[in-house]
């Protein structure tokens, strides 16, 4: 498994081991370099590929780095799986841009409108190409907005929760409260990854909660979960290429595997609060 250092990777590793899997973790934490080291894949292995540069704002500052790691790095993982006869589950991203319709199915037109999304789209193209040309078993999973305990506060849910729990912070400072996203709790994401393995060529799945919530909704859910509130100071500043609303159609994965999300936004944030240090 590549990229196990992130909060989603750590959760996935814990679940796999609890289920009796023999897991080899590869990532920055143990010195694995996606761009130079060989992936020690073996015949019959299932590789979960989560290694990536993340963060839309950072990607605008360094698009070449994001492309190198996320696209070329994925090609290296695919080639190692090809040579070993291993299967791959690639963890992709939202690449639809501003939706023309909701909910968003896998057939929705693509518009990777930031360097991060572009790099993940190109990596996904490589997944499909390798699967078809080399008869490999590859699944690409387009995760929507995953959140959970241990996630960096560069992301909106932990950023709000961190400020809500910080006794020294008199208020919560944010940009725009209006954008709506499909927030997926980390345990639902892990369930989906385990359900998505392909045993017959290339598979592509959207994975989200199927519901849309504004930043204000997240704030309200955090306040309810922590049992207190603070003033919210929002500048109203819009991010570059902001997307107003997102909601996933996950019916394909449900039809193929029976997977459905178990956590509402409120339940997921309550679970996140219970795991967060106070």
PDB file of C-alpha atoms in Angstrom:
ATOM      1  CA  UNK A   1       0.000   0.000   0.000  1.00  0.00           C
ATOM      2  CA  UNK A   2       1.431   3.389  -0.993  1.00  0.00           C
ATOM      3  CA  UNK A   3       0.820   6.656   0.799  1.00  0.00           C
ATOM      4  CA  UNK A   4      -0.217   5.181   4.140  1.00  0.00           C
ATOM      5  CA  UNK A   5       0.898   8.227   6.127  1.00  0.00           C
ATOM      6  CA  UNK A   6      -2.301  10.232   5.594  1.00  0.00           C
ATOM      7  CA  UNK A   7      -5.347   9.989   7.839  1.00  0.00           C
ATOM      8  CA  UNK A   8      -7.281   7.927   5.265  1.00  0.00           C
ATOM      9  CA  UNK A   9      -4.328   5.598   4.737  1.00  0.00           C
ATOM     10  CA  UNK A  10      -3.863   5.051   8.453  1.00  0.00           C
ATOM     11  CA  UNK A  11      -7.542   4.210   8.811  1.00  0.00           C
ATOM     12  CA  UNK A  12      -7.394   1.803   5.876  1.00  0.00           C
ATOM     13  CA  UNK A  13      -4.295   0.048   7.232  1.00  0.00           C
ATOM     14  CA  UNK A  14      -5.935  -0.401  10.631  1.00  0.00           C
ATOM     15  CA  UNK A  15      -9.040  -1.910   9.028  1.00  0.00           C
ATOM     16  CA  UNK A  16      -7.048  -4.240   6.789  1.00  0.00           C
ATOM     17  CA  UNK A  17      -5.007  -5.539   9.710  1.00  0.00           C
ATOM     18  CA  UNK A  18      -8.115  -5.951  11.855  1.00  0.00           C
ATOM     19  CA  UNK A  19      -9.523  -8.072   9.025  1.00  0.00           C
ATOM     20  CA  UNK A  20      -6.416 -10.279   9.022  1.00  0.00           C
ATOM     21  CA  UNK A  21      -4.623  -8.866   5.973  1.00  0.00           C
ATOM     22  CA  UNK A  22      -0.833  -8.912   5.717  1.00  0.00           C
ATOM     23  CA  UNK A  23      -0.142  -5.219   5.029  1.00  0.00           C
ATOM     24  CA  UNK A  24       3.080  -3.625   3.781  1.00  0.00           C
ATOM     25  CA  UNK A  25       2.998   0.160   4.266  1.00  0.00           C
ATOM     26  CA  UNK A  26       5.051   2.341   1.938  1.00  0.00           C
ATOM     27  CA  UNK A  27       5.230   6.105   2.294  1.00  0.00           C
ATOM     28  CA  UNK A  28       7.279   9.079   3.322  1.00  0.00           C
ATOM     29  CA  UNK A  29       7.083   8.063   6.974  1.00  0.00           C
ATOM     30  CA  UNK A  30       9.187   4.962   6.312  1.00  0.00           C
ATOM     31  CA  UNK A  31      11.437   6.503   3.659  1.00  0.00           C
ATOM     32  CA  UNK A  32       9.682   5.293   0.506  1.00  0.00           C
ATOM     33  CA  UNK A  33      10.113   7.656  -2.453  1.00  0.00           C
ATOM     34  CA  UNK A  34       7.360   7.233  -5.021  1.00  0.00           C
ATOM     35  CA  UNK A  35       9.520   8.760  -7.765  1.00  0.00           C
ATOM     36  CA  UNK A  36      12.663   6.674  -7.304  1.00  0.00           C
ATOM     37  CA  UNK A  37      12.083   3.548  -5.182  1.00  0.00           C
ATOM     38  CA  UNK A  38      10.722   0.300  -6.570  1.00  0.00           C
ATOM     39  CA  UNK A  39       7.339  -0.857  -5.376  1.00  0.00           C
ATOM     40  CA  UNK A  40       7.863  -4.399  -4.004  1.00  0.00           C
ATOM     41  CA  UNK A  41       4.664  -5.786  -5.497  1.00  0.00           C
ATOM     42  CA  UNK A  42       4.163  -9.539  -5.833  1.00  0.00           C
ATOM     43  CA  UNK A  43       1.835 -11.720  -7.869  1.00  0.00           C
ATOM     44  CA  UNK A  44      -1.593 -11.779  -6.299  1.00  0.00           C
ATOM     45  CA  UNK A  45      -1.063  -8.608  -4.265  1.00  0.00           C
ATOM     46  CA  UNK A  46      -3.713  -5.926  -4.027  1.00  0.00           C
ATOM     47  CA  UNK A  47      -2.146  -2.455  -3.954  1.00  0.00           C
ATOM     48  CA  UNK A  48      -4.049   0.532  -2.581  1.00  0.00           C
ATOM     49  CA  UNK A  49      -2.435   3.634  -4.073  1.00  0.00           C
ATOM     50  CA  UNK A  50      -3.070   6.713  -1.943  1.00  0.00           C
ATOM     51  CA  UNK A  51       0.298   8.461  -2.336  1.00  0.00           C
ATOM     52  CA  UNK A  52      -0.162  11.995  -3.682  1.00  0.00           C
ATOM     53  CA  UNK A  53       0.485  15.666  -3.309  1.00  0.00           C
ATOM     54  CA  UNK A  54      -2.778  17.144  -2.029  1.00  0.00           C
ATOM     55  CA  UNK A  55      -4.378  20.540  -1.551  1.00  0.00           C
ATOM     56  CA  UNK A  56      -5.905  22.678  -4.271  1.00  0.00           C
ATOM     57  CA  UNK A  57      -4.359  26.008  -3.118  1.00  0.00           C
ATOM     58  CA  UNK A  58      -0.874  24.476  -2.989  1.00  0.00           C
ATOM     59  CA  UNK A  59      -1.304  22.991  -6.459  1.00  0.00           C
ATOM     60  CA  UNK A  60      -1.678  26.446  -8.018  1.00  0.00           C
ATOM     61  CA  UNK A  61       1.773  27.358  -6.668  1.00  0.00           C
ATOM     62  CA  UNK A  62       3.524  24.194  -7.861  1.00  0.00           C
ATOM     63  CA  UNK A  63       1.611  22.490 -10.697  1.00  0.00           C
ATOM     64  CA  UNK A  64       4.697  20.705 -12.045  1.00  0.00           C
ATOM     65  CA  UNK A  65       5.363  19.030  -8.691  1.00  0.00           C
ATOM     66  CA  UNK A  66       1.743  17.872  -8.442  1.00  0.00           C
ATOM     67  CA  UNK A  67       1.889  16.430 -11.959  1.00  0.00           C
ATOM     68  CA  UNK A  68       5.205  14.696 -11.310  1.00  0.00           C
ATOM     69  CA  UNK A  69       4.103  13.012  -8.083  1.00  0.00           C
ATOM     70  CA  UNK A  70       0.455  12.345  -8.834  1.00  0.00           C
ATOM     71  CA  UNK A  71       0.671  11.407 -12.507  1.00  0.00           C
ATOM     72  CA  UNK A  72       4.170  10.038 -13.104  1.00  0.00           C
ATOM     73  CA  UNK A  73       4.203   8.473  -9.636  1.00  0.00           C
ATOM     74  CA  UNK A  74       1.004   6.613 -10.470  1.00  0.00           C
ATOM     75  CA  UNK A  75       2.481   5.370 -13.756  1.00  0.00           C
ATOM     76  CA  UNK A  76       5.408   3.934 -11.764  1.00  0.00           C
ATOM     77  CA  UNK A  77       3.008   2.147  -9.423  1.00  0.00           C
ATOM     78  CA  UNK A  78       0.989   0.806 -12.358  1.00  0.00           C
ATOM     79  CA  UNK A  79       4.124  -0.484 -14.063  1.00  0.00           C
ATOM     80  CA  UNK A  80       5.260  -2.249 -10.900  1.00  0.00           C
ATOM     81  CA  UNK A  81       1.835  -3.885 -10.584  1.00  0.00           C
ATOM     82  CA  UNK A  82       1.970  -4.871 -14.260  1.00  0.00           C
ATOM     83  CA  UNK A  83       5.321  -6.578 -13.865  1.00  0.00           C
ATOM     84  CA  UNK A  84       4.312  -8.340 -10.662  1.00  0.00           C
ATOM     85  CA  UNK A  85       0.794  -9.365 -11.671  1.00  0.00           C
ATOM     86  CA  UNK A  86      -0.785  -7.360  -8.838  1.00  0.00           C
ATOM     87  CA  UNK A  87      -4.158  -5.610  -8.782  1.00  0.00           C
ATOM     88  CA  UNK A  88      -4.531  -1.908  -8.016  1.00  0.00           C
ATOM     89  CA  UNK A  89      -7.068   0.380  -6.354  1.00  0.00           C
ATOM     90  CA  UNK A  90      -6.216   3.975  -7.237  1.00  0.00           C
ATOM     91  CA  UNK A  91      -7.565   6.708  -4.984  1.00  0.00           C
ATOM     92  CA  UNK A  92      -8.526   9.569  -7.264  1.00  0.00           C
ATOM     93  CA  UNK A  93     -10.330  12.851  -6.723  1.00  0.00           C
ATOM     94  CA  UNK A  94     -13.172  15.111  -7.773  1.00  0.00           C
ATOM     95  CA  UNK A  95     -12.489  16.146 -11.379  1.00  0.00           C
ATOM     96  CA  UNK A  96     -15.873  17.407 -12.615  1.00  0.00           C
ATOM     97  CA  UNK A  97     -15.465  21.154 -12.131  1.00  0.00           C
ATOM     98  CA  UNK A  98     -18.716  23.099 -11.876  1.00  0.00           C
ATOM     99  CA  UNK A  99     -21.490  20.504 -12.255  1.00  0.00           C
ATOM    100  CA  UNK A 100     -23.975  20.810 -15.086  1.00  0.00           C
ATOM    101  CA  UNK A 101     -26.358  18.555 -13.158  1.00  0.00           C
ATOM    102  CA  UNK A 102     -26.739  17.004  -9.720  1.00  0.00           C
ATOM    103  CA  UNK A 103     -26.157  14.370  -8.551  1.00  0.00           C
ATOM    104  CA  UNK A 104     -22.907  13.722 -10.402  1.00  0.00           C
ATOM    105  CA  UNK A 105     -22.507  10.299 -11.999  1.00  0.00           C
ATOM    106  CA  UNK A 106     -19.341   8.838 -13.492  1.00  0.00           C
ATOM    107  CA  UNK A 107     -20.702   9.821 -16.941  1.00  0.00           C
ATOM    108  CA  UNK A 108     -20.803  13.529 -16.043  1.00  0.00           C
ATOM    109  CA  UNK A 109     -18.542  15.710 -18.256  1.00  0.00           C
ATOM    110  CA  UNK A 110     -15.076  16.222 -16.804  1.00  0.00           C
ATOM    111  CA  UNK A 111     -13.511  19.595 -16.084  1.00  0.00           C
ATOM    112  CA  UNK A 112     -10.392  19.283 -13.907  1.00  0.00           C
ATOM    113  CA  UNK A 113     -10.207  23.018 -13.209  1.00  0.00           C
ATOM    114  CA  UNK A 114      -7.172  23.164 -10.901  1.00  0.00           C
ATOM    115  CA  UNK A 115      -3.676  21.623 -11.070  1.00  0.00           C
ATOM    116  CA  UNK A 116      -4.436  19.045  -8.385  1.00  0.00           C
ATOM    117  CA  UNK A 117      -7.530  17.789 -10.210  1.00  0.00           C
ATOM    118  CA  UNK A 118      -5.648  17.830 -13.506  1.00  0.00           C
ATOM    119  CA  UNK A 119      -2.851  15.671 -12.091  1.00  0.00           C
ATOM    120  CA  UNK A 120      -5.328  13.151 -10.655  1.00  0.00           C
ATOM    121  CA  UNK A 121      -7.259  13.057 -13.937  1.00  0.00           C
ATOM    122  CA  UNK A 122      -4.094  12.251 -15.866  1.00  0.00           C
ATOM    123  CA  UNK A 123      -3.253   9.540 -13.325  1.00  0.00           C
ATOM    124  CA  UNK A 124      -6.720   8.090 -13.788  1.00  0.00           C
ATOM    125  CA  UNK A 125      -6.208   8.043 -17.559  1.00  0.00           C
ATOM    126  CA  UNK A 126      -3.029   6.053 -16.993  1.00  0.00           C
ATOM    127  CA  UNK A 127      -4.980   3.583 -14.841  1.00  0.00           C
ATOM    128  CA  UNK A 128      -7.494   2.941 -17.595  1.00  0.00           C
ATOM    129  CA  UNK A 129      -4.775   2.660 -20.251  1.00  0.00           C
ATOM    130  CA  UNK A 130      -2.720   0.124 -18.284  1.00  0.00           C
ATOM    131  CA  UNK A 131      -5.816  -1.901 -17.404  1.00  0.00           C
ATOM    132  CA  UNK A 132      -6.906  -2.175 -21.024  1.00  0.00           C
ATOM    133  CA  UNK A 133      -3.535  -2.572 -22.701  1.00  0.00           C
ATOM    134  CA  UNK A 134      -2.068  -5.040 -20.188  1.00  0.00           C
ATOM    135  CA  UNK A 135      -5.285  -6.794 -19.072  1.00  0.00           C
ATOM    136  CA  UNK A 136      -4.779  -5.632 -15.495  1.00  0.00           C
ATOM    137  CA  UNK A 137      -7.349  -5.419 -12.705  1.00  0.00           C
ATOM    138  CA  UNK A 138      -7.489  -1.720 -11.806  1.00  0.00           C
ATOM    139  CA  UNK A 139     -10.130   0.284  -9.967  1.00  0.00           C
ATOM    140  CA  UNK A 140     -10.151   4.093  -9.933  1.00  0.00           C
ATOM    141  CA  UNK A 141     -12.156   5.666  -7.113  1.00  0.00           C
ATOM    142  CA  UNK A 142     -13.169   9.309  -7.391  1.00  0.00           C
ATOM    143  CA  UNK A 143     -13.433  10.283  -3.743  1.00  0.00           C
ATOM    144  CA  UNK A 144     -15.401  13.396  -2.927  1.00  0.00           C
ATOM    145  CA  UNK A 145     -14.632  15.430   0.253  1.00  0.00           C
ATOM    146  CA  UNK A 146     -13.333  12.915   2.799  1.00  0.00           C
ATOM    147  CA  UNK A 147     -12.928  14.072   6.410  1.00  0.00           C
ATOM    148  CA  UNK A 148     -12.099  12.506   9.763  1.00  0.00           C
ATOM    149  CA  UNK A 149      -9.852  12.572  12.797  1.00  0.00           C
ATOM    150  CA  UNK A 150      -6.183  13.143  12.006  1.00  0.00           C
ATOM    151  CA  UNK A 151      -6.817  15.120   8.820  1.00  0.00           C
ATOM    152  CA  UNK A 152      -4.713  18.238   8.303  1.00  0.00           C
ATOM    153  CA  UNK A 153      -6.404  21.506   9.238  1.00  0.00           C
ATOM    154  CA  UNK A 154      -5.612  22.738   5.731  1.00  0.00           C
ATOM    155  CA  UNK A 155      -8.993  21.136   5.032  1.00  0.00           C
ATOM    156  CA  UNK A 156     -12.258  22.748   6.027  1.00  0.00           C
ATOM    157  CA  UNK A 157     -13.797  20.305   8.531  1.00  0.00           C
ATOM    158  CA  UNK A 158     -10.719  19.952  10.784  1.00  0.00           C
ATOM    159  CA  UNK A 159     -10.019  23.680  10.388  1.00  0.00           C
ATOM    160  CA  UNK A 160     -13.437  24.506  11.811  1.00  0.00           C
ATOM    161  CA  UNK A 161     -13.213  21.852  14.531  1.00  0.00           C
ATOM    162  CA  UNK A 162      -9.719  22.945  15.611  1.00  0.00           C
ATOM    163  CA  UNK A 163     -10.887  26.532  16.051  1.00  0.00           C
ATOM    164  CA  UNK A 164     -14.050  25.428  17.873  1.00  0.00           C
ATOM    165  CA  UNK A 165     -12.008  23.395  20.392  1.00  0.00           C
ATOM    166  CA  UNK A 166      -9.285  26.028  20.875  1.00  0.00           C
ATOM    167  CA  UNK A 167     -10.085  27.820  24.128  1.00  0.00           C
ATOM    168  CA  UNK A 168      -7.701  30.646  23.187  1.00  0.00           C
ATOM    169  CA  UNK A 169      -9.534  31.382  19.917  1.00  0.00           C
ATOM    170  CA  UNK A 170     -12.381  33.874  20.495  1.00  0.00           C
ATOM    171  CA  UNK A 171     -14.033  33.143  17.155  1.00  0.00           C
ATOM    172  CA  UNK A 172     -13.910  30.969  14.034  1.00  0.00           C
ATOM    173  CA  UNK A 173     -12.363  32.600  10.983  1.00  0.00           C
ATOM    174  CA  UNK A 174     -13.304  31.375   7.520  1.00  0.00           C
ATOM    175  CA  UNK A 175     -13.590  32.601   3.959  1.00  0.00           C
ATOM    176  CA  UNK A 176     -16.893  31.807   2.237  1.00  0.00           C
ATOM    177  CA  UNK A 177     -19.726  30.036   4.067  1.00  0.00           C
ATOM    178  CA  UNK A 178     -21.786  29.279   0.956  1.00  0.00           C
ATOM    179  CA  UNK A 179     -19.970  26.571  -1.089  1.00  0.00           C
ATOM    180  CA  UNK A 180     -21.625  23.181  -0.759  1.00  0.00           C
ATOM    181  CA  UNK A 181     -19.737  19.895  -0.812  1.00  0.00           C
ATOM    182  CA  UNK A 182     -20.399  16.189  -0.529  1.00  0.00           C
ATOM    183  CA  UNK A 183     -18.648  15.352   2.770  1.00  0.00           C
ATOM    184  CA  UNK A 184     -17.742  11.675   3.215  1.00  0.00           C
ATOM    185  CA  UNK A 185     -16.729  10.335   6.623  1.00  0.00           C
ATOM    186  CA  UNK A 186     -13.436   8.441   6.599  1.00  0.00           C
ATOM    187  CA  UNK A 187     -14.909   5.098   7.715  1.00  0.00           C
ATOM    188  CA  UNK A 188     -17.372   5.201   4.808  1.00  0.00           C
ATOM    189  CA  UNK A 189     -14.452   5.918   2.471  1.00  0.00           C
ATOM    190  CA  UNK A 190     -12.552   2.898   3.820  1.00  0.00           C
ATOM    191  CA  UNK A 191     -15.614   0.695   3.365  1.00  0.00           C
ATOM    192  CA  UNK A 192     -15.884   1.883  -0.235  1.00  0.00           C
ATOM    193  CA  UNK A 193     -12.232   1.201  -1.021  1.00  0.00           C
ATOM    194  CA  UNK A 194     -12.532  -2.336   0.326  1.00  0.00           C
ATOM    195  CA  UNK A 195     -15.710  -2.874  -1.704  1.00  0.00           C
ATOM    196  CA  UNK A 196     -14.301  -1.504  -4.951  1.00  0.00           C
ATOM    197  CA  UNK A 197     -11.602  -4.018  -5.910  1.00  0.00           C
ATOM    198  CA  UNK A 198     -11.903  -5.035  -9.556  1.00  0.00           C
ATOM    199  CA  UNK A 199     -11.678  -8.673 -10.523  1.00  0.00           C
ATOM    200  CA  UNK A 200     -12.293  -8.015 -14.197  1.00  0.00           C
ATOM    201  CA  UNK A 201     -10.355  -5.242 -15.911  1.00  0.00           C
ATOM    202  CA  UNK A 202     -11.014  -1.549 -15.295  1.00  0.00           C
ATOM    203  CA  UNK A 203     -13.631  -0.188 -12.915  1.00  0.00           C
ATOM    204  CA  UNK A 204     -14.467   3.451 -12.110  1.00  0.00           C
ATOM    205  CA  UNK A 205     -16.540   4.620  -9.153  1.00  0.00           C
ATOM    206  CA  UNK A 206     -17.726   7.870  -7.592  1.00  0.00           C
ATOM    207  CA  UNK A 207     -17.647   7.704  -3.805  1.00  0.00           C
ATOM    208  CA  UNK A 208     -19.406  10.310  -1.684  1.00  0.00           C
ATOM    209  CA  UNK A 209     -22.186  10.578   0.865  1.00  0.00           C
ATOM    210  CA  UNK A 210     -24.812  11.490  -1.721  1.00  0.00           C
ATOM    211  CA  UNK A 211     -25.689  14.645   0.247  1.00  0.00           C
ATOM    212  CA  UNK A 212     -24.630  18.271  -0.123  1.00  0.00           C
ATOM    213  CA  UNK A 213     -23.778  20.613   2.764  1.00  0.00           C
ATOM    214  CA  UNK A 214     -22.573  24.206   2.964  1.00  0.00           C
ATOM    215  CA  UNK A 215     -19.640  25.424   5.036  1.00  0.00           C
ATOM    216  CA  UNK A 216     -22.229  26.957   7.363  1.00  0.00           C
ATOM    217  CA  UNK A 217     -23.814  23.505   7.744  1.00  0.00           C
ATOM    218  CA  UNK A 218     -20.410  22.144   8.803  1.00  0.00           C
ATOM    219  CA  UNK A 219     -20.030  24.937  11.356  1.00  0.00           C
ATOM    220  CA  UNK A 220     -23.478  24.161  12.780  1.00  0.00           C
ATOM    221  CA  UNK A 221     -22.706  20.429  12.967  1.00  0.00           C
ATOM    222  CA  UNK A 222     -19.399  21.121  14.757  1.00  0.00           C
ATOM    223  CA  UNK A 223     -21.119  23.400  17.282  1.00  0.00           C
ATOM    224  CA  UNK A 224     -23.723  20.699  17.950  1.00  0.00           C
ATOM    225  CA  UNK A 225     -21.031  18.045  18.378  1.00  0.00           C
ATOM    226  CA  UNK A 226     -18.844  20.047  20.783  1.00  0.00           C
ATOM    227  CA  UNK A 227     -21.803  21.451  22.710  1.00  0.00           C
ATOM    228  CA  UNK A 228     -20.804  25.097  22.391  1.00  0.00           C
ATOM    229  CA  UNK A 229     -20.540  27.869  19.829  1.00  0.00           C
ATOM    230  CA  UNK A 230     -18.467  30.926  18.955  1.00  0.00           C
ATOM    231  CA  UNK A 231     -18.852  33.929  16.685  1.00  0.00           C
ATOM    232  CA  UNK A 232     -18.039  33.135  13.051  1.00  0.00           C
ATOM    233  CA  UNK A 233     -16.061  35.707  11.088  1.00  0.00           C
ATOM    234  CA  UNK A 234     -16.316  35.034   7.344  1.00  0.00           C
ATOM    235  CA  UNK A 235     -14.625  37.272   4.781  1.00  0.00           C
ATOM    236  CA  UNK A 236     -16.804  36.053   1.905  1.00  0.00           C
ATOM    237  CA  UNK A 237     -13.668  35.634  -0.232  1.00  0.00           C
ATOM    238  CA  UNK A 238     -14.146  33.232  -3.133  1.00  0.00           C
ATOM    239  CA  UNK A 239     -11.435  30.716  -3.979  1.00  0.00           C
ATOM    240  CA  UNK A 240     -10.099  30.576  -7.509  1.00  0.00           C
ATOM    241  CA  UNK A 241     -12.418  28.509  -9.740  1.00  0.00           C
ATOM    242  CA  UNK A 242     -14.794  27.954  -6.831  1.00  0.00           C
ATOM    243  CA  UNK A 243     -17.479  25.296  -7.309  1.00  0.00           C
ATOM    244  CA  UNK A 244     -20.868  26.215  -5.799  1.00  0.00           C
ATOM    245  CA  UNK A 245     -22.360  22.769  -5.175  1.00  0.00           C
ATOM    246  CA  UNK A 246     -21.311  19.102  -5.329  1.00  0.00           C
ATOM    247  CA  UNK A 247     -23.259  15.892  -4.755  1.00  0.00           C
ATOM    248  CA  UNK A 248     -22.176  12.399  -5.782  1.00  0.00           C
ATOM    249  CA  UNK A 249     -24.221   9.714  -7.484  1.00  0.00           C
ATOM    250  CA  UNK A 250     -22.776   6.503  -5.999  1.00  0.00           C
ATOM    251  CA  UNK A 251     -25.315   4.112  -7.482  1.00  0.00           C
ATOM    252  CA  UNK A 252     -22.719   2.290  -9.611  1.00  0.00           C
ATOM    253  CA  UNK A 253     -20.668   1.129  -6.614  1.00  0.00           C
ATOM    254  CA  UNK A 254     -23.841   0.276  -4.709  1.00  0.00           C
ATOM    255  CA  UNK A 255     -25.089  -1.837  -7.625  1.00  0.00           C
ATOM    256  CA  UNK A 256     -21.763  -3.657  -7.999  1.00  0.00           C
ATOM    257  CA  UNK A 257     -20.951  -4.222  -4.319  1.00  0.00           C
ATOM    258  CA  UNK A 258     -23.859  -3.208  -2.100  1.00  0.00           C
ATOM    259  CA  UNK A 259     -21.846  -0.367  -0.537  1.00  0.00           C
ATOM    260  CA  UNK A 260     -23.732   2.597   0.908  1.00  0.00           C
ATOM    261  CA  UNK A 261     -22.491   5.334   3.261  1.00  0.00           C
ATOM    262  CA  UNK A 262     -23.410   4.825   6.923  1.00  0.00           C
ATOM    263  CA  UNK A 263     -22.600   8.258   8.388  1.00  0.00           C
ATOM    264  CA  UNK A 264     -24.526  11.489   8.017  1.00  0.00           C
ATOM    265  CA  UNK A 265     -22.508  14.712   8.300  1.00  0.00           C
ATOM    266  CA  UNK A 266     -23.689  15.152  11.872  1.00  0.00           C
ATOM    267  CA  UNK A 267     -22.820  11.568  12.856  1.00  0.00           C
ATOM    268  CA  UNK A 268     -19.426  11.749  11.178  1.00  0.00           C
ATOM    269  CA  UNK A 269     -18.493  14.986  12.926  1.00  0.00           C
ATOM    270  CA  UNK A 270     -19.637  13.572  16.277  1.00  0.00           C
ATOM    271  CA  UNK A 271     -17.370  10.566  15.710  1.00  0.00           C
ATOM    272  CA  UNK A 272     -14.535  12.900  14.714  1.00  0.00           C
ATOM    273  CA  UNK A 273     -14.977  14.972  17.878  1.00  0.00           C
ATOM    274  CA  UNK A 274     -14.836  11.849  20.043  1.00  0.00           C
ATOM    275  CA  UNK A 275     -11.408  10.990  18.557  1.00  0.00           C
ATOM    276  CA  UNK A 276     -10.009  14.517  18.701  1.00  0.00           C
ATOM    277  CA  UNK A 277      -7.702  15.546  21.568  1.00  0.00           C
ATOM    278  CA  UNK A 278      -9.186  18.159  23.849  1.00  0.00           C
TER     279      UNK A 278
END
